[in-house]
Coordinates of C-alpha atoms and ligand atoms in Angstrom, one line a residue:
Chain A
M1 CA 135.0 156.3 253.5
M2 CA 134.2 153.4 251.3
S3 CA 135.4 150.2 250.7
G4 CA 137.4 148.9 247.6
S5 CA 134.5 147.2 246.1
S6 CA 131.8 150.2 246.3
G7 CA 134.5 152.6 245.3
R8 CA 135.4 149.9 242.2
Q9 CA 131.7 149.8 241.7
R10 CA 130.9 154.0 241.3
R11 CA 134.2 154.0 239.1
G12 CA 132.8 151.7 236.6
V13 CA 128.9 153.2 237.1
T14 CA 130.7 156.5 236.2
L15 CA 133.1 155.4 233.8
A16 CA 129.3 153.8 232.2
V17 CA 127.6 156.9 232.3
L18 CA 130.9 159.5 231.2
A19 CA 130.7 156.5 228.0
C20 CA 126.9 156.5 227.2
A21 CA 127.0 160.6 227.5
I22 CA 130.0 161.0 224.6
A23 CA 128.5 158.6 222.9
F24 CA 125.2 160.3 222.8
P25 CA 126.3 163.1 220.6
F26 CA 127.1 160.7 218.3
L27 CA 123.2 158.6 218.3
A28 CA 120.8 162.0 218.9
S29 CA 120.2 164.7 217.3
G30 CA 118.3 168.9 216.9
Y31 CA 116.3 169.5 220.0
H32 CA 117.8 166.2 221.9
L33 CA 121.3 167.3 221.6
Y34 CA 120.2 171.2 223.2
Q35 CA 118.3 168.9 226.2
G36 CA 121.7 166.7 227.2
A37 CA 123.2 170.0 227.0
Q38 CA 120.6 171.1 229.2
V39 CA 121.0 168.6 231.3
L40 CA 124.8 168.6 231.8
I41 CA 124.3 172.2 232.6
L42 CA 121.8 171.8 234.7
A43 CA 124.0 169.9 236.2
I44 CA 126.7 171.8 236.8
A45 CA 124.3 174.0 238.3
L46 CA 124.4 170.6 240.6
L47 CA 127.0 170.8 242.1
G48 CA 127.8 173.5 243.0
L49 CA 124.5 174.2 245.4
N50 CA 124.5 171.4 246.4
L51 CA 128.5 171.0 247.9
L52 CA 127.0 174.5 249.8
T53 CA 123.7 172.8 250.8
G54 CA 123.6 169.4 251.5
F55 CA 127.3 168.8 252.1
N56 CA 127.9 172.5 253.7
G57 CA 124.5 173.3 255.4
Q58 CA 124.2 176.1 254.2
I59 CA 120.8 177.0 252.3
S60 CA 119.8 178.8 248.9
L61 CA 117.8 179.6 247.0
G62 CA 119.3 182.6 245.3
H63 CA 121.8 180.1 242.7
G64 CA 120.2 181.7 239.8
A65 CA 121.5 184.9 240.8
F66 CA 125.1 183.2 240.9
F67 CA 123.5 181.7 237.3
A68 CA 122.8 185.0 235.6
I69 CA 126.3 186.6 236.9
G70 CA 127.6 183.8 234.5
G71 CA 125.4 184.0 231.6
Y72 CA 125.5 187.5 231.3
G73 CA 129.2 187.5 232.4
A74 CA 130.0 185.3 229.3
A75 CA 127.9 187.3 226.8
I76 CA 129.2 190.6 227.5
L77 CA 132.8 189.5 227.0
T78 CA 131.4 187.9 224.2
E79 CA 129.5 189.8 222.5
K80 CA 131.1 193.6 223.7
F81 CA 134.3 193.2 224.0
G82 CA 135.3 190.4 221.9
V83 CA 136.7 187.8 224.0
A84 CA 136.1 183.9 223.1
Y85 CA 133.9 181.7 224.5
W86 CA 136.3 179.5 226.2
A87 CA 138.3 182.6 228.5
A88 CA 134.6 183.9 228.4
I89 CA 133.1 181.8 231.1
P90 CA 136.4 180.7 233.3
I91 CA 136.7 185.0 233.5
A92 CA 132.7 185.1 234.6
S93 CA 133.2 182.1 236.3
L94 CA 136.0 183.6 238.2
V95 CA 133.5 186.6 239.1
C96 CA 130.9 184.3 240.3
F97 CA 133.7 183.3 242.8
G98 CA 134.1 186.6 243.7
A99 CA 130.1 187.2 243.8
G100 CA 129.6 184.6 246.3
F101 CA 132.6 184.4 248.2
L102 CA 131.5 188.0 249.1
F103 CA 128.0 186.8 249.8
G104 CA 129.5 184.1 252.3
F105 CA 130.3 187.1 254.8
P106 CA 126.7 188.4 255.5
A107 CA 125.5 184.0 255.0
L108 CA 127.6 183.7 258.0
R109 CA 125.3 186.1 259.7
F110 CA 122.3 184.4 259.2
G111 CA 121.6 180.7 259.8
G112 CA 118.9 178.2 258.6
L113 CA 116.0 179.9 257.8
Y114 CA 117.3 183.7 257.8
L115 CA 119.6 182.2 255.3
A116 CA 117.1 181.1 253.3
L117 CA 115.0 184.2 253.0
A118 CA 118.4 186.4 252.0
T119 CA 119.0 184.6 249.3
F120 CA 115.2 184.5 248.2
A121 CA 115.5 188.3 248.2
L122 CA 119.0 187.7 245.6
A123 CA 116.5 185.5 243.7
V124 CA 114.2 188.2 243.6
A125 CA 115.8 191.3 243.1
T126 CA 117.7 189.5 240.0
P127 CA 115.6 189.6 237.2
Q128 CA 114.8 193.6 237.8
I129 CA 118.6 194.8 238.6
L130 CA 119.4 192.8 235.1
S131 CA 116.5 194.5 233.3
Y132 CA 117.4 198.2 234.8
K133 CA 117.8 200.4 232.5
G134 CA 121.3 202.1 233.5
F135 CA 122.6 199.0 232.3
D136 CA 120.6 198.8 229.2
A137 CA 124.4 199.7 226.8
W138 CA 125.9 196.3 228.3
T139 CA 122.6 194.6 229.2
G140 CA 120.2 195.2 226.5
G141 CA 118.3 195.7 228.9
S142 CA 114.3 193.5 228.7
Q143 CA 115.7 192.8 225.6
G144 CA 118.4 190.6 226.6
V145 CA 121.3 189.8 224.6
L146 CA 122.1 187.3 221.4
L147 CA 125.7 185.5 221.5
A148 CA 126.9 183.7 218.2
K149 CA 127.1 180.2 218.5
P150 CA 130.7 178.9 218.3
H151 CA 132.0 176.7 215.9
A152 CA 133.2 173.8 216.2
P153 CA 137.2 173.1 215.7
F154 CA 138.0 171.7 212.1
G155 CA 134.2 170.9 211.1
L156 CA 134.5 167.9 212.1
L157 CA 131.7 168.1 214.1
T158 CA 127.9 170.3 213.9
A159 CA 128.1 173.6 216.2
D160 CA 125.0 171.8 217.9
Q161 CA 127.7 168.7 219.1
W162 CA 130.4 170.6 219.9
I163 CA 128.2 172.1 222.2
Y164 CA 127.5 169.6 223.5
L165 CA 130.9 168.6 224.7
V166 CA 131.7 171.5 225.6
C167 CA 129.8 171.2 228.3
L168 CA 130.4 167.3 228.9
F169 CA 133.8 168.6 229.0
C170 CA 133.1 171.0 232.0
A171 CA 130.9 168.7 234.2
A172 CA 132.8 165.6 234.5
V173 CA 135.6 168.0 234.6
L174 CA 134.1 169.7 237.9
Y175 CA 132.1 166.6 239.0
W176 CA 135.6 165.0 239.3
A177 CA 136.6 168.6 241.6
A178 CA 133.4 168.3 243.7
R179 CA 134.2 164.7 244.3
N180 CA 137.5 165.3 245.1
L181 CA 137.4 168.0 247.0
A182 CA 134.1 166.0 249.4
T183 CA 136.0 163.0 249.7
G184 CA 139.2 164.9 251.4
R185 CA 140.0 167.0 253.8
I186 CA 138.0 169.9 253.1
G187 CA 133.9 167.7 252.4
R188 CA 135.1 166.6 256.2
A189 CA 135.2 169.5 257.1
L190 CA 132.6 171.3 255.2
I191 CA 130.3 168.3 257.2
A192 CA 131.7 168.3 260.5
I193 CA 130.2 172.4 260.1
R194 CA 127.1 171.5 258.7
D195 CA 127.1 168.4 262.0
Q196 CA 128.6 170.2 265.2
P197 CA 130.3 173.6 264.5
I198 CA 131.6 174.3 267.9
A199 CA 132.7 171.2 267.2
A200 CA 134.1 171.2 264.1
E201 CA 136.3 174.9 265.2
T202 CA 138.0 173.4 268.3
M203 CA 139.1 170.0 266.6
G204 CA 140.6 173.4 263.6
V205 CA 138.2 174.3 261.4
N206 CA 138.3 177.7 260.7
A207 CA 134.3 177.3 260.0
A208 CA 134.0 181.1 258.9
L209 CA 137.2 180.6 255.9
Y210 CA 135.3 177.0 254.7
K211 CA 131.5 178.7 254.5
T212 CA 132.7 181.9 252.3
T213 CA 134.8 179.8 249.9
C214 CA 132.3 176.9 250.3
F215 CA 130.0 179.2 249.1
G216 CA 132.7 181.2 246.6
V217 CA 133.0 177.4 245.0
S218 CA 129.8 177.0 244.5
A219 CA 128.5 180.2 242.8
L220 CA 132.1 179.4 240.4
Y221 CA 129.7 176.6 239.4
A222 CA 126.9 178.4 239.4
G223 CA 128.3 180.7 237.1
V224 CA 130.0 178.2 234.9
A225 CA 126.4 176.5 234.1
G226 CA 125.0 180.2 233.2
G227 CA 127.7 180.8 231.6
L228 CA 127.4 177.3 229.0
S229 CA 123.4 178.5 229.0
A230 CA 124.2 181.3 227.5
I231 CA 126.2 180.1 225.0
A232 CA 124.2 177.0 224.1
V233 CA 120.7 179.0 224.6
G234 CA 122.9 182.1 222.0
F235 CA 120.7 184.5 224.1
V236 CA 120.6 185.9 228.1
S237 CA 117.7 187.9 229.1
P238 CA 116.2 188.8 232.6
E239 CA 112.8 186.3 232.5
S240 CA 115.3 183.1 231.9
F241 CA 116.8 184.4 235.5
G242 CA 113.7 184.6 238.2
L243 CA 112.8 183.1 241.2
S244 CA 111.2 179.7 239.4
L245 CA 115.4 179.2 238.3
S246 CA 116.8 178.8 241.5
L247 CA 113.4 176.9 242.9
S248 CA 114.6 174.4 240.6
F249 CA 117.8 174.4 241.7
L250 CA 116.4 173.2 245.3
V251 CA 114.4 170.8 243.4
G252 CA 116.8 169.7 242.1
I253 CA 119.3 169.0 244.3
V254 CA 116.6 167.4 246.9
V255 CA 115.4 164.7 244.2
G256 CA 119.0 164.0 243.6
G257 CA 119.8 163.3 246.4
L258 CA 121.4 166.0 248.7
A259 CA 125.5 165.5 249.7
S260 CA 125.2 162.5 246.9
L261 CA 127.2 164.1 244.0
G262 CA 126.1 161.2 241.6
G263 CA 122.4 162.5 242.6
V264 CA 123.1 165.6 240.8
L265 CA 122.5 164.0 237.5
F266 CA 119.2 162.7 238.6
G267 CA 117.9 166.4 239.8
A268 CA 119.0 167.6 236.0
L269 CA 117.3 164.7 234.3
F270 CA 114.3 165.8 236.7
I271 CA 113.8 169.2 236.1
E272 CA 114.5 169.5 233.1
F273 CA 111.6 166.3 232.4
V274 CA 109.4 166.7 234.4
P275 CA 107.8 170.3 233.9
N276 CA 107.8 169.3 230.1
L277 CA 106.2 165.9 230.8
A278 CA 103.7 167.4 233.2
D279 CA 102.6 169.7 230.6
Q280 CA 102.4 166.8 228.3
L281 CA 99.6 164.9 230.6
S282 CA 98.1 168.0 230.8
V283 CA 97.2 168.1 227.1
N284 CA 94.9 165.0 227.8
F285 CA 92.8 167.2 229.8
G286 CA 91.0 169.4 227.4
E287 CA 91.8 173.1 226.2
S288 CA 89.7 173.8 229.8
A289 CA 93.1 172.5 232.1
K290 CA 95.8 175.8 232.0
A291 CA 96.6 175.4 235.5
L292 CA 96.8 171.6 235.1
P293 CA 100.6 171.1 234.1
G294 CA 101.9 173.0 237.5
A295 CA 99.5 170.8 239.4
I296 CA 100.6 167.6 238.3
Y297 CA 104.1 168.9 238.2
G298 CA 103.8 168.9 241.9
L299 CA 102.0 165.9 242.3
L300 CA 105.2 164.0 241.0
L301 CA 107.3 165.9 243.4
I302 CA 105.8 164.7 246.6
L303 CA 104.9 161.0 245.0
I304 CA 108.6 161.1 244.3
M305 CA 109.8 162.6 247.4
A306 CA 107.1 160.2 249.3
A307 CA 108.9 157.1 247.4
M308 CA 112.9 158.3 247.5
P309 CA 112.8 160.8 250.6
T310 CA 116.8 160.3 251.1
G311 CA 116.6 161.6 247.2
V312 CA 117.3 158.7 243.6
A313 CA 120.7 158.9 245.2
G314 CA 119.2 157.3 248.6
A315 CA 116.9 154.7 246.8
L316 CA 119.5 153.8 245.0
R317 CA 122.2 153.4 248.0
F318 CA 119.5 151.4 249.5
A319 CA 118.8 149.7 246.4
A320 CA 122.3 148.4 246.3
R321 CA 122.5 147.2 249.8
L322 CA 118.9 144.9 249.2
A323 CA 121.2 143.3 246.7
A324 CA 124.9 142.6 248.2
A325 CA 122.5 141.0 251.4
P326 CA 119.6 139.6 250.4
G327 CA 117.7 138.8 253.7
A328 CA 119.6 141.3 255.9
R329 CA 117.4 143.2 258.0
S330 CA 118.3 147.5 257.6
S331 CA 118.5 149.1 260.9
Chain B
M1 CA 149.9 187.4 290.0
F2 CA 153.2 186.0 290.9
M3 CA 152.3 184.8 294.3
E4 CA 148.7 183.8 293.3
L5 CA 150.4 181.5 290.8
A6 CA 152.6 179.9 294.0
E7 CA 150.0 179.9 296.1
A8 CA 147.7 177.9 293.5
K9 CA 150.3 175.3 293.3
A10 CA 151.7 175.0 296.7
G11 CA 150.6 171.3 297.8
T12 CA 150.7 169.9 294.2
A13 CA 152.7 166.9 293.8
D14 CA 155.8 168.3 292.8
Q15 CA 156.0 171.4 295.2
S16 CA 159.4 171.7 294.0
V17 CA 159.6 173.0 290.3
D18 CA 158.7 175.5 289.8
P19 CA 155.5 176.7 287.8
H20 CA 156.7 178.9 285.6
V21 CA 158.8 176.4 283.9
S22 CA 156.5 173.6 284.6
A23 CA 153.3 174.2 283.6
L24 CA 152.0 173.9 280.2
L25 CA 148.4 175.6 281.5
A26 CA 147.8 179.0 283.9
V27 CA 144.7 180.2 284.2
E28 CA 145.0 184.0 285.8
G29 CA 142.3 186.1 287.7
V30 CA 139.4 184.1 285.4
T31 CA 135.7 185.5 285.6
M32 CA 133.0 184.8 283.9
R33 CA 129.4 186.2 283.8
F34 CA 126.1 185.4 282.3
G35 CA 124.2 188.0 282.5
G36 CA 123.0 188.0 287.0
V37 CA 125.2 184.7 287.0
T38 CA 128.6 184.0 287.7
A39 CA 130.3 181.3 286.7
L40 CA 133.9 181.3 287.1
E41 CA 135.4 183.8 289.5
D42 CA 138.5 184.5 289.9
V43 CA 139.2 181.4 289.1
S44 CA 143.3 180.4 289.2
F45 CA 145.5 177.5 288.9
V46 CA 148.3 175.7 286.8
V47 CA 148.4 172.5 285.3
A48 CA 152.2 171.2 285.0
K49 CA 153.2 169.8 281.8
G50 CA 152.0 165.4 281.7
A51 CA 150.0 166.0 284.9
I52 CA 146.0 165.1 285.3
C53 CA 144.3 167.5 286.7
G54 CA 141.5 166.5 288.4
L55 CA 138.6 169.6 287.9
I56 CA 135.6 168.9 290.6
G57 CA 132.3 170.6 291.4
P58 CA 128.7 170.1 292.1
N59 CA 126.0 170.8 289.0
G60 CA 126.9 174.3 288.2
A61 CA 130.0 174.6 289.5
G62 CA 131.4 176.4 286.1
K63 CA 133.6 173.6 285.1
T64 CA 132.1 173.0 281.5
T65 CA 132.4 177.2 281.6
L66 CA 136.0 176.9 282.5
F67 CA 136.3 174.2 278.9
N68 CA 134.5 176.5 277.3
C69 CA 136.7 179.6 278.3
I70 CA 140.0 177.6 277.3
S71 CA 138.6 176.6 274.0
R72 CA 138.0 180.4 273.3
L73 CA 134.2 179.3 273.2
Y74 CA 133.8 181.8 275.6
V75 CA 135.7 185.1 276.3
P76 CA 136.4 185.3 279.9
H77 CA 135.0 189.1 281.6
A78 CA 138.4 189.1 283.3
G79 CA 141.6 187.6 284.3
A80 CA 143.8 185.3 281.3
I81 CA 144.7 181.9 280.7
R82 CA 148.0 181.1 279.2
F83 CA 149.4 177.7 277.3
D84 CA 152.6 177.3 277.2
G85 CA 153.4 180.5 277.8
N86 CA 151.1 182.6 275.0
P87 CA 147.6 184.4 276.5
L88 CA 145.2 182.6 274.7
A89 CA 143.3 185.6 273.9
S90 CA 145.7 186.1 271.0
F91 CA 144.5 183.3 269.2
A92 CA 141.0 182.3 267.5
R93 CA 138.7 179.0 268.4
H94 CA 140.3 177.1 265.8
E95 CA 143.7 178.4 266.5
I96 CA 143.2 176.2 269.1
A97 CA 143.6 172.8 268.2
S98 CA 147.4 173.9 266.6
L99 CA 148.3 174.7 269.5
G100 CA 147.7 170.9 271.2
I101 CA 144.9 171.5 272.9
A102 CA 141.7 168.9 272.5
R103 CA 138.7 168.4 273.7
T104 CA 135.8 165.7 274.2
F105 CA 131.6 167.7 274.9
Q106 CA 130.2 167.1 278.2
N107 CA 126.8 166.1 275.7
V108 CA 129.4 164.3 272.9
A109 CA 129.5 166.0 270.0
L110 CA 130.3 163.6 267.1
F111 CA 129.6 164.5 263.1
A112 CA 126.7 162.2 263.5
T113 CA 126.3 161.4 260.0
M114 CA 129.8 160.9 259.7
T115 CA 131.5 157.6 259.6
T116 CA 133.4 157.0 262.9
R117 CA 136.7 156.8 261.1
D118 CA 135.8 160.4 259.4
N119 CA 135.1 162.0 262.8
V120 CA 138.7 160.8 264.3
R121 CA 140.1 161.8 260.5
V122 CA 137.7 165.3 261.3
G123 CA 140.1 165.2 264.8
A124 CA 143.3 165.3 262.5
H125 CA 142.5 168.5 260.8
A126 CA 145.1 170.6 262.1
L127 CA 147.4 168.3 260.9
A128 CA 147.5 169.3 257.2
R129 CA 147.3 172.7 255.7
G130 CA 145.6 172.2 251.5
G131 CA 142.6 174.3 251.0
F132 CA 140.2 173.7 248.5
L133 CA 142.1 174.8 245.5
S134 CA 145.1 172.0 246.5
S135 CA 141.9 169.4 247.5
A136 CA 140.1 170.3 244.7
L137 CA 142.5 169.4 242.0
A138 CA 144.2 166.6 243.8
F139 CA 147.9 168.2 243.7
P140 CA 150.3 165.9 244.9
L141 CA 150.2 167.6 248.6
A142 CA 146.7 167.2 249.5
G143 CA 146.7 163.3 248.6
R144 CA 150.5 163.1 251.5
E145 CA 148.7 164.5 253.8
E146 CA 145.1 163.0 253.3
L147 CA 147.7 159.7 253.6
R148 CA 149.5 161.0 256.6
V149 CA 145.7 161.9 258.1
A150 CA 144.3 158.3 257.1
E151 CA 147.5 156.1 259.2
R152 CA 146.9 158.5 261.8
A153 CA 143.1 157.9 262.2
D154 CA 144.2 154.1 261.7
A155 CA 146.1 154.2 264.6
L156 CA 144.3 155.4 266.5
I157 CA 141.4 153.6 265.6
E158 CA 143.0 150.3 265.9
E159 CA 144.3 152.0 269.9
F160 CA 140.8 152.2 270.8
G161 CA 139.3 149.0 269.6
L162 CA 137.4 150.9 267.2
N163 CA 138.1 148.6 264.1
G164 CA 134.0 147.0 264.6
V165 CA 132.2 150.2 264.3
A166 CA 135.0 152.4 262.0
D167 CA 132.6 152.5 258.7
R168 CA 128.9 153.2 260.9
P169 CA 127.8 156.4 261.2
A170 CA 128.6 158.0 264.6
G171 CA 125.2 158.9 265.0
E172 CA 124.2 155.6 265.0
L173 CA 126.7 154.0 267.9
P174 CA 125.8 153.2 271.3
F175 CA 126.5 156.3 273.7
G176 CA 129.7 154.7 275.7
V177 CA 131.4 154.0 272.1
R178 CA 130.5 157.5 270.9
K179 CA 132.1 158.4 273.9
R180 CA 135.4 156.2 272.8
V181 CA 135.4 157.9 269.3
E182 CA 134.9 160.6 270.8
L183 CA 138.2 160.2 272.6
A184 CA 140.2 159.2 269.7
R185 CA 138.4 161.8 267.9
A186 CA 140.6 164.6 270.9
L187 CA 144.1 162.9 270.5
A188 CA 144.8 162.5 266.6
I189 CA 146.2 166.5 266.7
R190 CA 148.6 165.0 269.5
P191 CA 147.6 167.6 271.8
K192 CA 150.1 168.6 274.4
L193 CA 146.7 168.9 276.5
L194 CA 143.8 166.8 276.4
L195 CA 140.1 168.7 277.9
L196 CA 137.7 165.4 279.4
D197 CA 134.2 166.7 280.8
E198 CA 132.2 163.7 282.6
P199 CA 134.2 160.7 280.1
A200 CA 132.5 158.5 282.6
A201 CA 128.9 159.7 282.6
G202 CA 126.7 157.1 281.3
L203 CA 129.6 153.7 282.1
N204 CA 128.5 151.5 284.5
H205 CA 131.7 150.5 287.4
E206 CA 133.3 148.6 285.5
E207 CA 133.7 150.4 282.4
V208 CA 134.7 153.7 284.6
D209 CA 137.4 151.3 285.9
A210 CA 138.3 150.4 283.2
L211 CA 138.5 154.2 281.7
G212 CA 140.5 155.0 284.2
A213 CA 143.5 152.7 284.0
E214 CA 142.4 153.8 279.8
I215 CA 143.0 158.0 281.4
R216 CA 146.7 157.2 283.2
A217 CA 147.6 155.3 280.3
I218 CA 147.0 157.9 277.8
R219 CA 149.2 159.9 279.5
D220 CA 151.5 157.3 280.8
R221 CA 152.2 157.0 276.7
R222 CA 151.9 160.5 274.6
G223 CA 152.7 162.6 278.3
V224 CA 150.0 164.4 277.3
A225 CA 148.0 166.5 280.7
I226 CA 144.9 165.9 281.0
L227 CA 141.9 168.1 283.2
L228 CA 139.9 166.2 283.4
V229 CA 136.2 167.4 284.8
E230 CA 134.4 164.4 286.6
H231 CA 131.2 163.7 288.8
H232 CA 133.0 159.5 289.8
M233 CA 134.9 161.3 293.2
N234 CA 137.4 157.6 293.0
L235 CA 137.9 158.0 289.4
V236 CA 139.6 161.7 289.9
M237 CA 140.9 160.9 293.0
R238 CA 142.4 157.5 291.7
V239 CA 143.8 158.8 288.3
S240 CA 144.4 162.2 289.8
D241 CA 148.3 163.7 290.7
Q242 CA 146.3 166.8 291.5
V243 CA 142.9 167.9 292.2
V244 CA 140.9 171.6 291.7
A245 CA 137.9 171.7 293.1
L246 CA 134.6 174.4 292.2
D247 CA 132.4 176.0 293.8
F248 CA 129.9 178.5 293.0
G249 CA 132.6 179.3 290.1
R250 CA 135.4 179.9 293.1
V251 CA 138.4 177.6 293.4
I252 CA 137.6 176.4 297.0
A253 CA 140.6 173.4 297.3
N254 CA 143.8 173.1 295.3
G255 CA 146.3 169.9 295.9
S256 CA 146.2 166.8 295.9
P257 CA 143.1 164.0 296.1
E258 CA 144.2 163.4 299.5
A259 CA 144.2 166.7 300.5
V260 CA 141.0 167.8 298.5
R261 CA 139.5 165.0 299.5
A262 CA 139.8 165.9 302.7
N263 CA 139.1 169.4 302.5
P264 CA 136.1 171.0 304.3
D265 CA 134.8 173.3 302.0
V266 CA 134.6 170.7 299.4
V267 CA 133.0 168.2 301.8
R268 CA 130.5 170.9 303.1
A269 CA 129.5 172.1 299.3
Y270 CA 129.2 168.3 298.0
L271 CA 126.9 167.9 301.3
G272 CA 125.3 170.7 300.6
S273 CA 124.3 169.5 297.0
A274 CA 123.4 166.1 297.4
G275 CA 120.7 167.6 300.5
Ligands
ATP1 N1 126.0 180.1 277.5 C1 125.3 180.2 279.0 N2 124.3 181.0 278.8 C2 124.0 181.2 279.8 N3 124.4 180.9 281.7 C3 124.9 179.6 281.4 C4 126.0 179.5 280.1 N4 126.7 178.5 280.6 C5 126.9 178.1 281.6 N5 126.2 179.0 282.5 C6 125.7 178.6 283.8 O1 127.1 179.0 284.3 C7 126.6 178.0 285.8 C8 128.1 176.7 285.1 O2 127.8 176.0 284.3 P1 128.1 174.8 283.8 O3 127.9 174.5 282.2 O4 129.9 176.0 283.9 O5 128.6 174.2 285.1 P2 129.1 172.7 285.4 O6 130.4 172.5 286.3 O7 130.2 172.3 283.8 O8 127.8 172.1 285.8 P3 127.6 170.3 285.2 O9 128.2 169.4 286.1 O10 126.0 170.6 285.3 O11 127.8 170.0 283.9 C9 125.7 177.6 286.0 O12 125.0 178.4 286.9 C10 125.2 177.8 284.2 O13 123.6 177.9 284.6
MG2 MG1 129.5 170.8 282.7

């Protein structure tokens, strides 16, 4: 797959990022810690979506729905059934796996843009279903559900530090699993299905099973992210799982780099910080500029995609190649 | 049906062998229509284990359609295809590879974004069993299988002289090299039957000669039967043990290369299509 030296390089970078991420909660505090946890949560959701869209070529505009199932699942299990958060998140994620796997079957019938539309419908329907009166007893209707913050064991850390570290642990494990999948036989089969579905099948790849399972795994990642988010925020409500969430996931994997697992970190940083940055920039233009944050965000997005058409990961790979072979022509 | 098979077999290299003992592939009365077009009509013939069978015919004769029926990409309207005695109709597309049937495609269907090495590894997909869980959690089984697949792919890359392009994306390679990658990929599962759809297309004279020697070498070394679709008549006649000629979806000749070359229907079909 890759030469030994670039494999070592990758491992070095991964360890360095991990070291920084572990040190972070002891250097930062308060809101920054919360933002750090958000970045990790988004990165988890992006990992899952990238497996589905980047590797397997199935577009989803509706991953907010699975994020919502994870979030509401964790909230309902902890608050209504008294399940501990560390058990509630895995249970909710398995439910997401099931939901994603089942959604994968109709997805087999739709290709490309049609699948995009079907998942778009899912994203549009989610907040409405969540605020449906009949489910009030569990979902709290449009009020949502409040969650108690988990405490750090032994009281050595603050609750915020603890939540951040739980997110980091999940992100690290899920990154490891995604990398195992992506670089092995399964990842090759997923890409083969994306590139040449018929040839893949004649090589013995069970395309239908791989696509539905990939949908399930991808939904599981979104579910873990949703569950962690519910606990980190301490609150779930229908408005947090709307269309814009689903779209931001897609933005994240494209900005980070399709079919790049490391790239999801950049994608997550982008969706966490660039909207705020756009807000701050627009303040300079005074009160009258109400629509400006959106315009600035859009402009930044276009500029980034123009500068890095294969995402941040693609740009970094390109830079690394230039650095490794100065003067060499790129083909 | 028995008579038909015996008839189809008559004239092949070794007539003494009972087709039911040595037949690897038996195509039995296969008919395939697309709307008003009958691409294959009552096509029957058998291919013996380890034999090279040329499949010739003018453009649109139904050669690729027959490959697609064997690969289960198309479901014939009538007839049956048996492989090693098993009716292929009872297997799904993705199960055909593990039965021991591999193929290349007329318009080269490589996984363009993957490296040559990974393309060949996908070819060996059916040699391993591990699923999502064992791969994601790096179970020892997954590691062992991965090693086996890697060794298999590396051996083929070596054998086909692809070391220089092993880590290049397949989509960037010149056409001729892509065809070699596809051939290596097809052999990765150690097939018993190899379907080659116009492997010589786009090659120059010397390359066609080399390919002929290579096809025979592949068969001699591995004992794999080969069904070879080609328009290069010299190549087909030189390497084949048996030749089947199709025209408008019908078998018009089946026998030794010499017999088929001399067959008046074959001559007429080719003159007709040339004129
Ligand atoms: N998927 C399809 N849909 C409609 N018609 C088809 C399809 N596949 C093949 N055909 C038709 O079936 C006939 C046989 O086509 P086929 O591709 O098998 O010919 P071939 O012998 O492989 O020709 P060539 O030498 O040009 O590759 C043609 O008339 C073709 O138009
Ligand atoms: Mg053809």
